[in-house]
Amino acid sequence: MNKNLIYPLLIVIGSSSYGILSTIIKVAMQHGFETKEAVTSQYVIGFLLALVLFIITQRSLPKLTGKGFLIIMLSGLLTGNTGIVYGQAVHYLPASLAVVMLFQFTWIGLFLDCIIRRRRPTRSELISVVFLVIGTILAAGILDVDLSGLDWRGWAFGLASALSFACFMQFNSKPVEGISTIGRMTIMSFFAMLIVCVFQAPEIMINGKLFGSELLYFGLALGFFGIILPILLFTISVPKVGGGLASILSAMELPVAIIASVIVLHENLTLLQVGGIVLVLVGMTLPTILQKRPAK
């Protein structure tokens, strides 16, 4: 496989793993667990899995500079913060609309990258964003949703989740010397766990609910697909691809989320949603395809 395509593919796989989280959480809710309990189990178990990997694979502690540590810490805090504010958006908005708000990170991430790198967005990036925005609206199926009377806090939390995830992409795109990929993932997952435990359900670690019930199995699934796999893949690939393109490629999360809900939860899938998924996929692949054309 072309080396130039490996890193975008890793981002697509990582974002796809994020896409199945909402379905796992809904299944956990069907088993009597609260959303905040499932989210907390994700970050606690995710950190423990990362710590085990670190102990097994690393023979020495990382040698980080202060700047490097700050970048990793902020990446972890932003990861946890995204989960928190997105949960609040879901509380105030219909789930379909909350997804659309979260996916504004595609254009926010692109323009953040342009501001940081002091560049203009390319033509392919702008075309891609148009496809992604239209495709997201169609795929989420919100055209039939009544938007009147919705709480303004839902809109605010939705945009905050998009901005938080876009900022995570930017910080995670910065290379850090003196630390391995697994070491970076472990530190990130630790700070993500800290902020989630403060604002979600830390009591599940004390009352026996996390390790003494089915919540442990959901935590293992959420921890692997929501912490280990995506953070590991993003840490490897985002510095190679850049925050702007990484934000665009991460839109794969939406089609996977919809397909997983159809297969597991037996939710309906309309033709408009199928068309939206196709537009999202087109928008994702455009920048990579068009960037390769001059090389040929």
Tab-separated table of C-alpha atoms in Angstrom:
chain	number	residue	atom	x	y	z
A	1	MET	CA	0.000	0.000	0.000
A	2	ASN	CA	1.127	3.557	-0.776
A	3	LYS	CA	2.653	5.075	2.365
A	4	ASN	CA	0.758	8.307	1.672
A	5	LEU	CA	-2.523	6.420	2.073
A	6	ILE	CA	-1.647	4.480	5.227
A	7	TYR	CA	-1.966	7.441	7.616
A	8	PRO	CA	-5.340	8.675	6.254
A	9	LEU	CA	-6.581	5.077	6.487
A	10	LEU	CA	-5.526	4.888	10.147
A	11	ILE	CA	-7.556	8.035	10.870
A	12	VAL	CA	-10.586	6.520	9.120
A	13	ILE	CA	-10.261	3.342	11.210
A	14	GLY	CA	-9.843	5.342	14.423
A	15	SER	CA	-12.863	7.535	13.723
A	16	SER	CA	-14.873	4.449	12.758
A	17	SER	CA	-14.203	3.001	16.205
A	18	TYR	CA	-15.646	6.189	17.709
A	19	GLY	CA	-18.739	5.625	15.576
A	20	ILE	CA	-19.822	2.463	17.385
A	21	LEU	CA	-19.636	4.030	20.860
A	22	SER	CA	-23.132	5.518	20.807
A	23	THR	CA	-24.608	2.108	19.987
A	24	ILE	CA	-22.657	0.429	22.809
A	25	ILE	CA	-23.857	3.117	25.236
A	26	LYS	CA	-27.485	2.637	24.118
A	27	VAL	CA	-27.170	-1.111	24.701
A	28	ALA	CA	-25.736	-0.382	28.164
A	29	MET	CA	-28.745	1.851	28.854
A	30	GLN	CA	-31.039	-1.012	27.824
A	31	HIS	CA	-29.335	-3.049	30.553
A	32	GLY	CA	-30.231	-0.435	33.164
A	33	PHE	CA	-27.084	1.723	33.284
A	34	GLU	CA	-27.066	5.515	33.059
A	35	THR	CA	-25.244	7.329	30.279
A	36	LYS	CA	-22.808	8.972	32.684
A	37	GLU	CA	-21.985	5.569	34.198
A	38	ALA	CA	-21.214	4.102	30.781
A	39	VAL	CA	-19.072	7.126	29.837
A	40	THR	CA	-17.145	6.970	33.114
A	41	SER	CA	-16.536	3.239	32.659
A	42	GLN	CA	-15.161	3.974	29.184
A	43	TYR	CA	-12.475	6.345	30.429
A	44	VAL	CA	-11.580	4.412	33.591
A	45	ILE	CA	-11.231	1.063	31.831
A	46	GLY	CA	-9.569	2.772	28.865
A	47	PHE	CA	-6.865	4.192	31.134
A	48	LEU	CA	-6.352	0.843	32.876
A	49	LEU	CA	-5.955	-0.915	29.509
A	50	ALA	CA	-3.471	1.751	28.392
A	51	LEU	CA	-1.547	1.373	31.657
A	52	VAL	CA	-1.304	-2.403	31.185
A	53	LEU	CA	0.009	-1.916	27.641
A	54	PHE	CA	2.533	0.617	28.917
A	55	ILE	CA	3.813	-1.716	31.651
A	56	ILE	CA	4.121	-4.632	29.209
A	57	THR	CA	5.789	-2.796	26.332
A	58	GLN	CA	7.817	0.028	27.876
A	59	ARG	CA	11.094	-0.543	29.664
A	60	SER	CA	11.703	3.024	30.812
A	61	LEU	CA	9.775	6.134	31.702
A	62	PRO	CA	9.357	8.782	28.989
A	63	LYS	CA	11.706	11.769	28.979
A	64	LEU	CA	9.399	14.662	28.255
A	65	THR	CA	10.013	18.379	28.057
A	66	GLY	CA	7.581	20.700	29.776
A	67	LYS	CA	6.105	21.708	26.425
A	68	GLY	CA	5.681	18.092	25.344
A	69	PHE	CA	3.930	17.171	28.583
A	70	LEU	CA	1.607	20.171	28.240
A	71	ILE	CA	0.610	19.148	24.697
A	72	ILE	CA	-0.218	15.591	25.797
A	73	MET	CA	-2.060	16.758	28.912
A	74	LEU	CA	-4.219	19.192	26.940
A	75	SER	CA	-4.959	16.491	24.354
A	76	GLY	CA	-6.191	14.198	27.113
A	77	LEU	CA	-8.281	16.894	28.802
A	78	LEU	CA	-9.864	17.811	25.463
A	79	THR	CA	-10.677	14.153	24.793
A	80	GLY	CA	-12.525	13.852	28.081
A	81	ASN	CA	-14.128	17.266	27.741
A	82	THR	CA	-15.562	16.347	24.337
A	83	GLY	CA	-17.352	13.370	25.872
A	84	ILE	CA	-18.731	15.510	28.700
A	85	VAL	CA	-20.117	18.422	26.668
A	86	TYR	CA	-21.450	16.129	23.951
A	87	GLY	CA	-23.369	14.240	26.626
A	88	GLN	CA	-24.905	17.547	27.715
A	89	ALA	CA	-25.833	18.344	24.111
A	90	VAL	CA	-27.643	15.005	23.848
A	91	HIS	CA	-29.492	15.871	27.075
A	92	TYR	CA	-30.949	19.095	25.644
A	93	LEU	CA	-31.255	18.209	21.941
A	94	PRO	CA	-32.625	15.310	19.911
A	95	ALA	CA	-29.838	12.784	19.381
A	96	SER	CA	-29.835	13.326	15.614
A	97	LEU	CA	-29.388	17.074	15.988
A	98	ALA	CA	-26.687	16.640	18.641
A	99	VAL	CA	-24.727	14.508	16.158
A	100	VAL	CA	-25.005	17.244	13.526
A	101	MET	CA	-23.719	19.819	16.008
A	102	LEU	CA	-20.780	17.612	16.964
A	103	PHE	CA	-19.861	17.128	13.317
A	104	GLN	CA	-19.301	20.828	12.856
A	105	PHE	CA	-15.769	19.904	13.960
A	106	THR	CA	-15.062	19.121	10.286
A	107	TRP	CA	-15.069	22.768	9.192
A	108	ILE	CA	-13.992	24.142	12.586
A	109	GLY	CA	-10.937	21.875	12.532
A	110	LEU	CA	-10.107	22.890	8.983
A	111	PHE	CA	-10.222	26.611	9.725
A	112	LEU	CA	-8.340	26.197	13.002
A	113	ASP	CA	-5.610	24.464	11.027
A	114	CYS	CA	-5.581	27.325	8.517
A	115	ILE	CA	-5.293	29.914	11.296
A	116	ILE	CA	-2.524	28.052	13.130
A	117	ARG	CA	-0.526	27.344	9.963
A	118	ARG	CA	-1.334	30.751	8.458
A	119	ARG	CA	-2.563	29.308	5.216
A	120	ARG	CA	-5.664	29.438	3.091
A	121	PRO	CA	-7.917	26.396	2.769
A	122	THR	CA	-7.375	24.599	-0.507
A	123	ARG	CA	-10.110	24.287	-3.075
A	124	SER	CA	-10.436	20.549	-2.422
A	125	GLU	CA	-10.817	21.174	1.325
A	126	LEU	CA	-13.593	23.733	0.820
A	127	ILE	CA	-15.467	21.457	-1.597
A	128	SER	CA	-15.041	18.603	0.867
A	129	VAL	CA	-16.530	20.649	3.732
A	130	VAL	CA	-19.597	21.472	1.620
A	131	PHE	CA	-20.150	17.771	0.911
A	132	LEU	CA	-19.619	16.902	4.591
A	133	VAL	CA	-22.045	19.512	5.967
A	134	ILE	CA	-24.832	18.599	3.519
A	135	GLY	CA	-24.165	14.884	3.922
A	136	THR	CA	-24.188	15.125	7.726
A	137	ILE	CA	-27.577	16.877	7.759
A	138	LEU	CA	-29.091	14.253	5.455
A	139	ALA	CA	-27.429	11.266	7.147
A	140	ALA	CA	-28.556	12.330	10.626
A	141	GLY	CA	-32.155	12.523	9.408
A	142	ILE	CA	-32.988	15.868	11.016
A	143	LEU	CA	-35.003	17.330	8.138
A	144	ASP	CA	-38.213	16.105	9.792
A	145	VAL	CA	-37.210	17.265	13.277
A	146	ASP	CA	-39.123	20.191	14.802
A	147	LEU	CA	-36.455	22.710	15.831
A	148	SER	CA	-38.846	25.142	17.561
A	149	GLY	CA	-38.644	25.367	21.304
A	150	LEU	CA	-35.259	23.702	21.659
A	151	ASP	CA	-33.159	24.816	24.634
A	152	TRP	CA	-30.338	27.216	23.663
A	153	ARG	CA	-28.025	25.306	25.993
A	154	GLY	CA	-28.215	22.326	23.672
A	155	TRP	CA	-26.921	24.418	20.761
A	156	ALA	CA	-24.158	25.835	22.981
A	157	PHE	CA	-23.036	22.424	24.251
A	158	GLY	CA	-23.216	21.007	20.717
A	159	LEU	CA	-20.908	23.678	19.324
A	160	ALA	CA	-18.660	23.292	22.374
A	161	SER	CA	-18.283	19.566	21.648
A	162	ALA	CA	-17.367	20.324	18.037
A	163	LEU	CA	-14.823	22.961	19.057
A	164	SER	CA	-13.376	20.667	21.742
A	165	PHE	CA	-12.880	17.782	19.311
A	166	ALA	CA	-11.392	20.089	16.675
A	167	CYS	CA	-8.925	21.433	19.264
A	168	PHE	CA	-8.058	17.861	20.261
A	169	MET	CA	-7.157	17.141	16.639
A	170	GLN	CA	-4.902	20.178	16.509
A	171	PHE	CA	-3.039	19.358	19.719
A	172	ASN	CA	-2.746	15.703	18.755
A	173	SER	CA	-1.227	16.711	15.420
A	174	LYS	CA	1.810	18.142	17.204
A	175	PRO	CA	4.756	15.703	17.422
A	176	VAL	CA	6.294	15.207	20.860
A	177	GLU	CA	9.868	14.000	21.287
A	178	GLY	CA	11.039	11.630	24.008
A	179	ILE	CA	7.927	9.475	24.318
A	180	SER	CA	6.526	6.423	22.549
A	181	THR	CA	3.071	6.190	21.032
A	182	ILE	CA	1.845	3.970	23.870
A	183	GLY	CA	3.377	6.288	26.473
A	184	ARG	CA	1.611	9.252	24.915
A	185	MET	CA	-1.681	7.356	24.818
A	186	THR	CA	-1.346	6.388	28.495
A	187	ILE	CA	-0.787	9.952	29.666
A	188	MET	CA	-3.620	11.243	27.480
A	189	SER	CA	-6.053	8.620	28.759
A	190	PHE	CA	-5.079	9.439	32.366
A	191	PHE	CA	-5.995	13.117	32.039
A	192	ALA	CA	-9.128	12.245	30.067
A	193	MET	CA	-10.162	9.940	32.913
A	194	LEU	CA	-9.497	12.648	35.499
A	195	ILE	CA	-11.780	15.248	33.938
A	196	VAL	CA	-14.531	12.709	33.209
A	197	CYS	CA	-14.466	11.384	36.775
A	198	VAL	CA	-14.846	14.913	38.135
A	199	PHE	CA	-17.979	15.677	36.104
A	200	GLN	CA	-19.599	12.263	35.504
A	201	ALA	CA	-19.991	9.246	37.833
A	202	PRO	CA	-16.808	8.535	39.859
A	203	GLU	CA	-18.873	6.680	42.469
A	204	ILE	CA	-19.039	3.570	40.244
A	205	MET	CA	-15.423	2.832	41.212
A	206	ILE	CA	-16.319	2.850	44.917
A	207	ASN	CA	-19.770	1.266	45.115
A	208	GLY	CA	-18.711	-1.853	43.205
A	209	LYS	CA	-20.856	-1.140	40.176
A	210	LEU	CA	-17.965	-0.932	37.713
A	211	PHE	CA	-16.163	-4.157	38.624
A	212	GLY	CA	-19.089	-6.093	40.065
A	213	SER	CA	-21.687	-5.906	37.307
A	214	GLU	CA	-22.155	-6.074	33.534
A	215	LEU	CA	-20.914	-2.485	33.382
A	216	LEU	CA	-17.381	-3.918	33.326
A	217	TYR	CA	-18.030	-5.592	29.963
A	218	PHE	CA	-19.442	-2.406	28.491
A	219	GLY	CA	-16.476	-0.518	29.935
A	220	LEU	CA	-14.063	-2.931	28.252
A	221	ALA	CA	-15.756	-2.450	24.868
A	222	LEU	CA	-16.026	1.316	25.282
A	223	GLY	CA	-12.482	1.579	26.622
A	224	PHE	CA	-10.999	-0.320	23.697
A	225	PHE	CA	-13.001	1.301	20.900
A	226	GLY	CA	-13.225	4.728	22.533
A	227	ILE	CA	-9.747	5.115	24.074
A	228	ILE	CA	-7.146	2.526	23.075
A	229	LEU	CA	-7.769	2.072	19.354
A	230	PRO	CA	-8.607	5.654	18.266
A	231	ILE	CA	-6.034	7.439	20.422
A	232	LEU	CA	-3.336	4.982	19.374
A	233	LEU	CA	-4.160	5.383	15.673
A	234	PHE	CA	-4.622	9.158	15.899
A	235	THR	CA	-1.333	9.566	17.751
A	236	ILE	CA	0.453	7.731	14.944
A	237	SER	CA	-1.337	9.292	11.981
A	238	VAL	CA	-2.526	12.824	12.799
A	239	PRO	CA	1.005	14.327	13.036
A	240	LYS	CA	1.678	12.887	9.564
A	241	VAL	CA	-1.576	14.080	8.001
A	242	GLY	CA	-2.205	17.393	9.762
A	243	GLY	CA	-5.140	18.644	11.813
A	244	GLY	CA	-7.151	19.980	8.863
A	245	LEU	CA	-7.293	16.793	6.814
A	246	ALA	CA	-7.599	14.689	9.974
A	247	SER	CA	-10.787	16.573	10.892
A	248	ILE	CA	-12.242	15.871	7.458
A	249	LEU	CA	-11.335	12.176	7.506
A	250	SER	CA	-12.786	11.794	11.003
A	251	ALA	CA	-16.243	12.344	9.525
A	252	MET	CA	-16.265	8.570	8.973
A	253	GLU	CA	-17.592	8.378	12.527
A	254	LEU	CA	-21.085	9.417	11.392
A	255	PRO	CA	-21.750	6.738	8.726
A	256	VAL	CA	-20.407	4.056	11.057
A	257	ALA	CA	-22.614	5.312	13.913
A	258	ILE	CA	-25.700	5.151	11.696
A	259	ILE	CA	-24.886	1.728	10.255
A	260	ALA	CA	-24.137	0.316	13.733
A	261	SER	CA	-27.474	1.602	15.072
A	262	VAL	CA	-29.305	0.011	12.138
A	263	ILE	CA	-27.595	-3.376	12.577
A	264	VAL	CA	-27.598	-3.601	16.375
A	265	LEU	CA	-30.551	-1.442	17.444
A	266	HIS	CA	-32.675	-2.078	14.328
A	267	GLU	CA	-33.247	1.624	13.718
A	268	ASN	CA	-34.769	2.703	10.403
A	269	LEU	CA	-32.562	3.880	7.540
A	270	THR	CA	-34.143	6.126	4.904
A	271	LEU	CA	-33.013	6.810	1.357
A	272	LEU	CA	-32.134	10.376	2.372
A	273	GLN	CA	-29.824	9.025	5.058
A	274	VAL	CA	-28.188	6.685	2.551
A	275	GLY	CA	-27.637	9.647	0.231
A	276	GLY	CA	-26.163	11.609	3.139
A	277	ILE	CA	-23.756	8.789	3.957
A	278	VAL	CA	-22.625	8.725	0.325
A	279	LEU	CA	-22.009	12.502	0.386
A	280	VAL	CA	-19.995	12.178	3.620
A	281	LEU	CA	-17.839	9.461	2.067
A	282	VAL	CA	-17.296	11.577	-1.056
A	283	GLY	CA	-16.385	14.604	1.055
A	284	MET	CA	-13.898	12.547	3.066
A	285	THR	CA	-12.068	11.110	0.078
A	286	LEU	CA	-11.926	14.246	-2.094
A	287	PRO	CA	-8.910	15.950	-0.440
A	288	THR	CA	-6.816	12.759	-0.452
A	289	ILE	CA	-7.666	11.968	-4.077
A	290	LEU	CA	-7.115	15.489	-5.369
A	291	GLN	CA	-3.869	15.909	-3.430
A	292	LYS	CA	-2.464	12.839	-5.122
A	293	ARG	CA	-3.345	14.071	-8.645
A	294	PRO	CA	-0.432	16.567	-9.026
A	295	ALA	CA	2.022	13.858	-7.957
A	296	LYS	CA	0.936	11.723	-10.856
